[in-house]
Amino acid sequence: MAGAKNMLLEFNKLFSCDLQRALVGHLDCRSSESNKKYCDLMSVNFNYFQPSEGASLLSKSELLSLARQTTQDRDLEDIKHLNRRIEDACMQSIQAEIECS
């Protein structure tokens, strides 16, 4: 569990909370209409699927600007390190699954 927390900290270092919030808000807004239709069809409360306050649908140029800023803020070695950790975690999961079978 500690390994997962450390990996999440590394992820948050590479992808700022502002970036994550903006992307999640964008995706929530983009899917809002289809979520509303689903809720109406299935008699589900739409409030659960409603985009968070402050969420907005971003333009292509805004998304590109976020991506460029993130690229400039990150260190390549930090990215490589996180990628190695993710690969190691996946391989450990596969190995554990094989051993349980």
Short mmCIF file of C-alpha atoms in Angstrom, two decimals:
data_model
loop_
_atom_site.label_atom_id
_atom_site.label_comp_id
_atom_site.label_asym_id
_atom_site.label_seq_id
_atom_site.Cartn_x
_atom_site.Cartn_y
_atom_site.Cartn_z
CA MET A 1 0.00 0.00 0.00
CA ALA A 2 2.88 2.37 0.77
CA GLY A 3 4.25 1.75 -2.71
CA ALA A 4 0.96 2.82 -4.26
CA LYS A 5 0.92 5.99 -2.15
CA ASN A 6 4.48 6.81 -3.20
CA MET A 7 3.57 6.21 -6.84
CA LEU A 8 0.58 8.52 -6.50
CA LEU A 9 2.83 11.20 -5.01
CA GLU A 10 5.18 10.84 -7.99
CA PHE A 11 2.22 11.06 -10.36
CA ASN A 12 0.98 14.22 -8.64
CA LYS A 13 4.47 15.71 -8.94
CA LEU A 14 4.41 15.17 -12.72
CA PHE A 15 0.77 16.13 -13.26
CA SER A 16 -0.30 19.07 -11.11
CA CYS A 17 -3.59 19.05 -9.22
CA ASP A 18 -4.71 22.01 -11.33
CA LEU A 19 -4.10 20.02 -14.52
CA GLN A 20 -5.92 16.97 -13.14
CA ARG A 21 -8.86 19.11 -11.99
CA ALA A 22 -9.08 20.86 -15.38
CA LEU A 23 -9.01 17.59 -17.33
CA VAL A 24 -11.55 15.84 -15.10
CA GLY A 25 -13.81 18.90 -15.29
CA HIS A 26 -13.47 18.97 -19.08
CA LEU A 27 -14.35 15.27 -19.37
CA ASP A 28 -17.28 15.67 -16.96
CA CYS A 29 -18.66 18.56 -19.02
CA ARG A 30 -18.10 16.71 -22.29
CA SER A 31 -20.03 13.66 -21.09
CA SER A 32 -22.67 15.58 -19.14
CA GLU A 33 -25.36 15.45 -21.83
CA SER A 34 -25.09 11.69 -22.35
CA ASN A 35 -24.97 11.17 -18.58
CA LYS A 36 -28.18 13.21 -18.25
CA LYS A 37 -29.89 11.06 -20.89
CA TYR A 38 -28.77 7.91 -19.08
CA CYS A 39 -30.08 9.24 -15.77
CA ASP A 40 -33.44 10.12 -17.32
CA LEU A 41 -33.69 6.70 -18.96
CA MET A 42 -32.72 4.76 -15.83
CA SER A 43 -34.45 7.08 -13.31
CA VAL A 44 -31.14 7.89 -11.64
CA ASN A 45 -30.45 11.16 -9.84
CA PHE A 46 -28.37 13.29 -12.23
CA ASN A 47 -26.73 15.15 -9.33
CA TYR A 48 -24.35 12.22 -8.95
CA PHE A 49 -23.06 12.68 -12.52
CA GLN A 50 -23.25 16.46 -12.69
CA PRO A 51 -19.93 18.21 -13.40
CA SER A 52 -18.29 19.70 -10.35
CA GLU A 53 -18.63 23.38 -9.62
CA GLY A 54 -16.12 25.34 -11.67
CA ALA A 55 -15.75 22.61 -14.29
CA SER A 56 -15.72 23.81 -17.86
CA LEU A 57 -15.48 22.45 -21.37
CA LEU A 58 -12.07 23.49 -22.66
CA SER A 59 -11.28 24.51 -26.20
CA LYS A 60 -8.64 22.71 -28.26
CA SER A 61 -6.24 25.62 -27.74
CA GLU A 62 -6.82 25.55 -23.97
CA LEU A 63 -6.11 21.81 -23.85
CA LEU A 64 -2.95 22.28 -25.92
CA SER A 65 -1.85 25.11 -23.64
CA LEU A 66 -2.31 22.89 -20.57
CA ALA A 67 -0.32 20.12 -22.24
CA ARG A 68 2.51 22.49 -23.21
CA GLN A 69 2.70 23.95 -19.71
CA THR A 70 2.78 20.49 -18.17
CA THR A 71 5.53 19.42 -20.58
CA GLN A 72 7.65 22.41 -19.61
CA ASP A 73 7.15 21.83 -15.89
CA ARG A 74 8.21 18.17 -15.84
CA ASP A 75 11.62 16.54 -15.67
CA LEU A 76 12.31 13.69 -18.12
CA GLU A 77 14.11 11.61 -15.49
CA ASP A 78 11.10 11.87 -13.16
CA ILE A 79 8.87 10.62 -15.99
CA LYS A 80 11.20 7.69 -16.72
CA HIS A 81 11.34 6.81 -13.02
CA LEU A 82 7.54 6.78 -12.69
CA ASN A 83 7.20 4.69 -15.87
CA ARG A 84 9.65 2.12 -14.46
CA ARG A 85 7.73 1.98 -11.18
CA ILE A 86 4.44 1.44 -13.02
CA GLU A 87 5.98 -1.32 -15.14
CA ASP A 88 7.42 -2.97 -12.01
CA ALA A 89 4.05 -2.81 -10.24
CA CYS A 90 2.31 -4.39 -13.25
CA MET A 91 4.87 -7.18 -13.46
CA GLN A 92 4.60 -7.84 -9.72
CA SER A 93 0.82 -8.09 -10.06
CA ILE A 94 1.14 -10.52 -12.95
CA GLN A 95 3.66 -12.60 -11.01
CA ALA A 96 1.40 -12.69 -7.94
CA GLU A 97 -1.55 -13.76 -10.11
CA ILE A 98 0.49 -16.55 -11.71
CA GLU A 99 1.63 -17.80 -8.31
CA CYS A 100 -1.97 -17.89 -7.05
CA SER A 101 -3.15 -19.94 -10.03
#
